[in-house]
Amino acid sequence: MTLEAWYMDSSDEDQRKPHRLIPNQPVFLDELKRLGVFYWKLNADIYETDPELERIRKDHGYSYMDIITIHKDTLPNYEEKLKMFFDEHLHLDDEIRYILDGQAYFDVRDKEDRWIRIAMNKGDLITLPAGIYHRFTLDETNYTKAMRLFVGEPVWKAYNRPADDFDVRQKYVASLQGS
């Protein structure tokens, strides 16, 4: 199974719903790659000893990792954190997430500023480039367990939109001009 992504509707319904356009407008991996979003499908059942994950970490310099479980019984200030994750923002570094269990969504902006929803399931590893506007939410199962990967020490700072004056945002936008 491959990653599934689609353009979102503009409904104000619960953020955890799929929000597909009618008819559905799928987005394929090559389009996500043009936005700087990369994807791997791994075996999450062996994440602790997976040679493919080790190779990816080595090749990309992902030296730090931790695991977060997002569920109302395990995450302090659960509702507040979900709202914070869903605020449109960018980071100064790439965001790398590997779903070890459960499901979730990442929403990213395309070149025309339209939302693309990326459905993340167990075994999906994704990288979002520094400077891309995005947000995160659970789906209606209200649970995911994810590995967070970083180059060096983790930086947890998110910059809510508008953040167009950051060099990393300007470099990201410039990188889209040729794609």
PDB file of C-alpha atoms in Angstrom:
ATOM      1  CA  MET A   1       0.000   0.000   0.000  1.00  0.00           C
ATOM      2  CA  THR A   2       1.230   3.467  -0.822  1.00  0.00           C
ATOM      3  CA  LEU A   3       0.666   6.857   0.700  1.00  0.00           C
ATOM      4  CA  GLU A   4      -2.729   8.424   0.064  1.00  0.00           C
ATOM      5  CA  ALA A   5      -3.135  12.191  -0.309  1.00  0.00           C
ATOM      6  CA  TRP A   6      -5.829  14.501  -1.694  1.00  0.00           C
ATOM      7  CA  TYR A   7      -6.891  18.118  -2.020  1.00  0.00           C
ATOM      8  CA  MET A   8      -9.056  19.188   0.896  1.00  0.00           C
ATOM      9  CA  ASP A   9     -12.479  20.791   0.983  1.00  0.00           C
ATOM     10  CA  SER A  10     -12.969  24.064   2.866  1.00  0.00           C
ATOM     11  CA  SER A  11     -15.465  22.696   5.398  1.00  0.00           C
ATOM     12  CA  ASP A  12     -15.245  23.780   9.042  1.00  0.00           C
ATOM     13  CA  GLU A  13     -16.313  20.301  10.169  1.00  0.00           C
ATOM     14  CA  ASP A  14     -14.225  18.373  12.700  1.00  0.00           C
ATOM     15  CA  GLN A  15     -10.549  18.552  11.643  1.00  0.00           C
ATOM     16  CA  ARG A  16     -10.274  14.772  12.184  1.00  0.00           C
ATOM     17  CA  LYS A  17     -12.602  14.000   9.265  1.00  0.00           C
ATOM     18  CA  PRO A  18     -11.039  13.228   5.844  1.00  0.00           C
ATOM     19  CA  HIS A  19     -12.217  16.496   4.187  1.00  0.00           C
ATOM     20  CA  ARG A  20     -12.076  15.130   0.628  1.00  0.00           C
ATOM     21  CA  LEU A  21     -13.390  17.185  -2.257  1.00  0.00           C
ATOM     22  CA  ILE A  22     -16.337  15.733  -4.177  1.00  0.00           C
ATOM     23  CA  PRO A  23     -15.299  14.305  -6.529  1.00  0.00           C
ATOM     24  CA  ASN A  24     -12.048  13.336  -4.831  1.00  0.00           C
ATOM     25  CA  GLN A  25      -8.912  14.988  -6.247  1.00  0.00           C
ATOM     26  CA  PRO A  26      -5.983  12.709  -5.384  1.00  0.00           C
ATOM     27  CA  VAL A  27      -2.418  13.945  -5.074  1.00  0.00           C
ATOM     28  CA  PHE A  28       0.337  11.550  -6.109  1.00  0.00           C
ATOM     29  CA  LEU A  29       3.838  11.043  -4.712  1.00  0.00           C
ATOM     30  CA  ASP A  30       5.551  12.831  -7.603  1.00  0.00           C
ATOM     31  CA  GLU A  31       3.546  15.984  -6.840  1.00  0.00           C
ATOM     32  CA  LEU A  32       4.444  15.742  -3.135  1.00  0.00           C
ATOM     33  CA  LYS A  33       8.128  15.302  -4.090  1.00  0.00           C
ATOM     34  CA  ARG A  34       7.950  18.525  -6.129  1.00  0.00           C
ATOM     35  CA  LEU A  35       6.851  20.223  -2.882  1.00  0.00           C
ATOM     36  CA  GLY A  36       9.847  18.716  -1.085  1.00  0.00           C
ATOM     37  CA  VAL A  37       7.787  16.067   0.764  1.00  0.00           C
ATOM     38  CA  PHE A  38       9.410  12.624   0.782  1.00  0.00           C
ATOM     39  CA  TYR A  39       7.975   9.256   1.793  1.00  0.00           C
ATOM     40  CA  TRP A  40       9.071   5.748   2.714  1.00  0.00           C
ATOM     41  CA  LYS A  41       6.981   2.693   3.678  1.00  0.00           C
ATOM     42  CA  LEU A  42       8.700   0.703   6.422  1.00  0.00           C
ATOM     43  CA  ASN A  43       7.868  -2.235   8.682  1.00  0.00           C
ATOM     44  CA  ALA A  44       6.904  -0.519  11.954  1.00  0.00           C
ATOM     45  CA  ASP A  45       6.801  -3.876  13.768  1.00  0.00           C
ATOM     46  CA  ILE A  46      10.619  -4.050  13.616  1.00  0.00           C
ATOM     47  CA  TYR A  47      11.461  -0.333  13.988  1.00  0.00           C
ATOM     48  CA  GLU A  48      13.963  -1.028  16.774  1.00  0.00           C
ATOM     49  CA  THR A  49      16.118  -3.253  14.534  1.00  0.00           C
ATOM     50  CA  ASP A  50      15.032  -2.270  11.002  1.00  0.00           C
ATOM     51  CA  PRO A  51      18.097  -1.992   8.730  1.00  0.00           C
ATOM     52  CA  GLU A  52      16.165   0.159   6.236  1.00  0.00           C
ATOM     53  CA  LEU A  53      15.299   2.707   8.949  1.00  0.00           C
ATOM     54  CA  GLU A  54      18.943   2.658  10.089  1.00  0.00           C
ATOM     55  CA  ARG A  55      20.088   3.312   6.508  1.00  0.00           C
ATOM     56  CA  ILE A  56      17.656   6.239   6.117  1.00  0.00           C
ATOM     57  CA  ARG A  57      18.785   7.698   9.446  1.00  0.00           C
ATOM     58  CA  LYS A  58      22.448   7.369   8.480  1.00  0.00           C
ATOM     59  CA  ASP A  59      21.972   8.702   4.917  1.00  0.00           C
ATOM     60  CA  HIS A  60      20.065  11.775   6.151  1.00  0.00           C
ATOM     61  CA  GLY A  61      21.911  12.401   9.416  1.00  0.00           C
ATOM     62  CA  TYR A  62      18.877  11.757  11.651  1.00  0.00           C
ATOM     63  CA  SER A  63      20.892  11.313  14.829  1.00  0.00           C
ATOM     64  CA  TYR A  64      18.161  12.049  17.385  1.00  0.00           C
ATOM     65  CA  MET A  65      14.853  10.291  17.837  1.00  0.00           C
ATOM     66  CA  ASP A  66      12.089  10.001  20.359  1.00  0.00           C
ATOM     67  CA  ILE A  67       8.611   8.510  20.418  1.00  0.00           C
ATOM     68  CA  ILE A  68       5.369  10.345  21.150  1.00  0.00           C
ATOM     69  CA  THR A  69       1.990   8.739  21.753  1.00  0.00           C
ATOM     70  CA  ILE A  70      -0.860  11.099  20.962  1.00  0.00           C
ATOM     71  CA  HIS A  71      -3.998   9.995  22.790  1.00  0.00           C
ATOM     72  CA  LYS A  72      -6.085  11.638  25.481  1.00  0.00           C
ATOM     73  CA  ASP A  73      -4.873   9.111  28.089  1.00  0.00           C
ATOM     74  CA  THR A  74      -1.155   9.512  27.351  1.00  0.00           C
ATOM     75  CA  LEU A  75      -0.474  13.096  26.237  1.00  0.00           C
ATOM     76  CA  PRO A  76      -0.645  15.830  28.901  1.00  0.00           C
ATOM     77  CA  ASN A  77      -2.819  18.783  27.820  1.00  0.00           C
ATOM     78  CA  TYR A  78      -4.142  16.645  24.966  1.00  0.00           C
ATOM     79  CA  GLU A  79      -6.815  19.015  23.593  1.00  0.00           C
ATOM     80  CA  GLU A  80      -4.513  22.037  23.853  1.00  0.00           C
ATOM     81  CA  LYS A  81      -1.705  20.166  22.060  1.00  0.00           C
ATOM     82  CA  LEU A  82      -4.029  19.022  19.255  1.00  0.00           C
ATOM     83  CA  LYS A  83      -5.118  22.626  18.694  1.00  0.00           C
ATOM     84  CA  MET A  84      -1.485  23.751  18.665  1.00  0.00           C
ATOM     85  CA  PHE A  85      -0.469  21.011  16.177  1.00  0.00           C
ATOM     86  CA  PHE A  86      -3.355  22.070  13.890  1.00  0.00           C
ATOM     87  CA  ASP A  87      -2.377  25.747  13.757  1.00  0.00           C
ATOM     88  CA  GLU A  88      -0.766  26.398  10.378  1.00  0.00           C
ATOM     89  CA  HIS A  89       2.979  26.781  10.915  1.00  0.00           C
ATOM     90  CA  LEU A  90       6.471  26.134   9.618  1.00  0.00           C
ATOM     91  CA  HIS A  91       9.749  25.019  11.141  1.00  0.00           C
ATOM     92  CA  LEU A  92      13.310  26.134  10.511  1.00  0.00           C
ATOM     93  CA  ASP A  93      14.317  22.466  10.108  1.00  0.00           C
ATOM     94  CA  ASP A  94      12.799  19.509   8.268  1.00  0.00           C
ATOM     95  CA  GLU A  95      10.026  17.675  10.113  1.00  0.00           C
ATOM     96  CA  ILE A  96      10.468  13.899  10.035  1.00  0.00           C
ATOM     97  CA  ARG A  97       7.763  11.591  11.378  1.00  0.00           C
ATOM     98  CA  TYR A  98       7.422   7.815  11.320  1.00  0.00           C
ATOM     99  CA  ILE A  99       4.049   6.338  12.305  1.00  0.00           C
ATOM    100  CA  LEU A 100       4.618   3.293  14.518  1.00  0.00           C
ATOM    101  CA  ASP A 101       0.944   2.686  15.280  1.00  0.00           C
ATOM    102  CA  GLY A 102      -2.419   4.307  14.652  1.00  0.00           C
ATOM    103  CA  GLN A 103      -3.234   6.954  12.064  1.00  0.00           C
ATOM    104  CA  ALA A 104      -2.989  10.703  11.563  1.00  0.00           C
ATOM    105  CA  TYR A 105      -3.006  13.450   8.941  1.00  0.00           C
ATOM    106  CA  PHE A 106      -0.427  15.968   7.805  1.00  0.00           C
ATOM    107  CA  ASP A 107      -1.804  18.862   5.774  1.00  0.00           C
ATOM    108  CA  VAL A 108       0.619  20.793   3.537  1.00  0.00           C
ATOM    109  CA  ARG A 109       0.177  23.772   1.223  1.00  0.00           C
ATOM    110  CA  ASP A 110       0.789  23.367  -2.503  1.00  0.00           C
ATOM    111  CA  LYS A 111       2.295  26.079  -4.751  1.00  0.00           C
ATOM    112  CA  GLU A 112      -1.138  27.703  -5.155  1.00  0.00           C
ATOM    113  CA  ASP A 113      -1.689  27.698  -1.369  1.00  0.00           C
ATOM    114  CA  ARG A 114      -4.284  24.887  -1.485  1.00  0.00           C
ATOM    115  CA  TRP A 115      -4.374  22.323   1.310  1.00  0.00           C
ATOM    116  CA  ILE A 116      -3.277  18.774   0.564  1.00  0.00           C
ATOM    117  CA  ARG A 117      -4.173  16.170   3.196  1.00  0.00           C
ATOM    118  CA  ILE A 118      -1.717  13.291   3.624  1.00  0.00           C
ATOM    119  CA  ALA A 119      -3.111  10.209   5.389  1.00  0.00           C
ATOM    120  CA  MET A 120      -0.442   8.658   7.587  1.00  0.00           C
ATOM    121  CA  ASN A 121      -0.732   5.021   8.672  1.00  0.00           C
ATOM    122  CA  LYS A 122       1.433   2.507  10.500  1.00  0.00           C
ATOM    123  CA  GLY A 123       4.762   2.170   8.695  1.00  0.00           C
ATOM    124  CA  ASP A 124       4.642   5.553   6.911  1.00  0.00           C
ATOM    125  CA  LEU A 125       7.725   7.757   7.247  1.00  0.00           C
ATOM    126  CA  ILE A 126       7.502  11.284   5.870  1.00  0.00           C
ATOM    127  CA  THR A 127       9.763  14.315   5.704  1.00  0.00           C
ATOM    128  CA  LEU A 128       8.391  17.827   5.354  1.00  0.00           C
ATOM    129  CA  PRO A 129      10.951  20.406   4.232  1.00  0.00           C
ATOM    130  CA  ALA A 130      11.945  23.364   6.368  1.00  0.00           C
ATOM    131  CA  GLY A 131       9.819  26.365   5.402  1.00  0.00           C
ATOM    132  CA  ILE A 132       6.700  24.511   4.195  1.00  0.00           C
ATOM    133  CA  TYR A 133       3.428  25.618   5.785  1.00  0.00           C
ATOM    134  CA  HIS A 134       1.744  22.606   7.328  1.00  0.00           C
ATOM    135  CA  ARG A 135      -0.333  21.321  10.219  1.00  0.00           C
ATOM    136  CA  PHE A 136      -1.023  17.986  11.915  1.00  0.00           C
ATOM    137  CA  THR A 137      -4.078  16.286  13.347  1.00  0.00           C
ATOM    138  CA  LEU A 138      -5.282  12.883  14.360  1.00  0.00           C
ATOM    139  CA  ASP A 139      -7.996  11.171  12.362  1.00  0.00           C
ATOM    140  CA  GLU A 140     -11.262   9.981  13.929  1.00  0.00           C
ATOM    141  CA  THR A 141      -9.499   7.096  15.726  1.00  0.00           C
ATOM    142  CA  ASN A 142      -7.915   9.748  18.004  1.00  0.00           C
ATOM    143  CA  TYR A 143      -4.653   7.818  18.352  1.00  0.00           C
ATOM    144  CA  THR A 144      -1.201   7.631  16.870  1.00  0.00           C
ATOM    145  CA  LYS A 145       2.242   6.652  18.060  1.00  0.00           C
ATOM    146  CA  ALA A 146       5.038   8.335  16.116  1.00  0.00           C
ATOM    147  CA  MET A 147       8.805   8.471  16.044  1.00  0.00           C
ATOM    148  CA  ARG A 148      10.173  11.992  15.716  1.00  0.00           C
ATOM    149  CA  LEU A 149      13.548  12.220  14.005  1.00  0.00           C
ATOM    150  CA  PHE A 150      15.957  15.161  13.940  1.00  0.00           C
ATOM    151  CA  VAL A 151      19.367  16.096  12.629  1.00  0.00           C
ATOM    152  CA  GLY A 152      21.227  16.862  15.853  1.00  0.00           C
ATOM    153  CA  GLU A 153      19.433  18.146  18.920  1.00  0.00           C
ATOM    154  CA  PRO A 154      15.678  18.571  18.490  1.00  0.00           C
ATOM    155  CA  VAL A 155      14.218  22.012  17.939  1.00  0.00           C
ATOM    156  CA  TRP A 156      10.561  22.157  18.969  1.00  0.00           C
ATOM    157  CA  LYS A 157       9.816  25.707  17.834  1.00  0.00           C
ATOM    158  CA  ALA A 158       6.953  26.244  15.391  1.00  0.00           C
ATOM    159  CA  TYR A 159       6.328  29.602  13.714  1.00  0.00           C
ATOM    160  CA  ASN A 160       2.668  30.213  12.968  1.00  0.00           C
ATOM    161  CA  ARG A 161       1.618  31.755   9.685  1.00  0.00           C
ATOM    162  CA  PRO A 162       2.420  34.430   8.626  1.00  0.00           C
ATOM    163  CA  ALA A 163       6.120  33.590   8.762  1.00  0.00           C
ATOM    164  CA  ASP A 164       7.108  34.615   5.234  1.00  0.00           C
ATOM    165  CA  ASP A 165      10.047  36.778   6.379  1.00  0.00           C
ATOM    166  CA  PHE A 166      12.114  33.804   7.561  1.00  0.00           C
ATOM    167  CA  ASP A 167      15.045  32.953   5.273  1.00  0.00           C
ATOM    168  CA  VAL A 168      14.027  29.291   5.349  1.00  0.00           C
ATOM    169  CA  ARG A 169      10.561  30.181   4.019  1.00  0.00           C
ATOM    170  CA  GLN A 170      11.987  32.350   1.247  1.00  0.00           C
ATOM    171  CA  LYS A 171      14.425  29.574   0.263  1.00  0.00           C
ATOM    172  CA  TYR A 172      11.585  27.047   0.253  1.00  0.00           C
ATOM    173  CA  VAL A 173       9.373  29.253  -1.973  1.00  0.00           C
ATOM    174  CA  ALA A 174      12.329  29.866  -4.320  1.00  0.00           C
ATOM    175  CA  SER A 175      12.901  26.103  -4.568  1.00  0.00           C
ATOM    176  CA  LEU A 176       9.359  25.688  -5.919  1.00  0.00           C
ATOM    177  CA  GLN A 177       9.894  28.090  -8.816  1.00  0.00           C
ATOM    178  CA  GLY A 178      11.668  25.502 -10.939  1.00  0.00           C
ATOM    179  CA  SER A 179       9.374  22.579 -10.151  1.00  0.00           C
TER     180      SER A 179
END
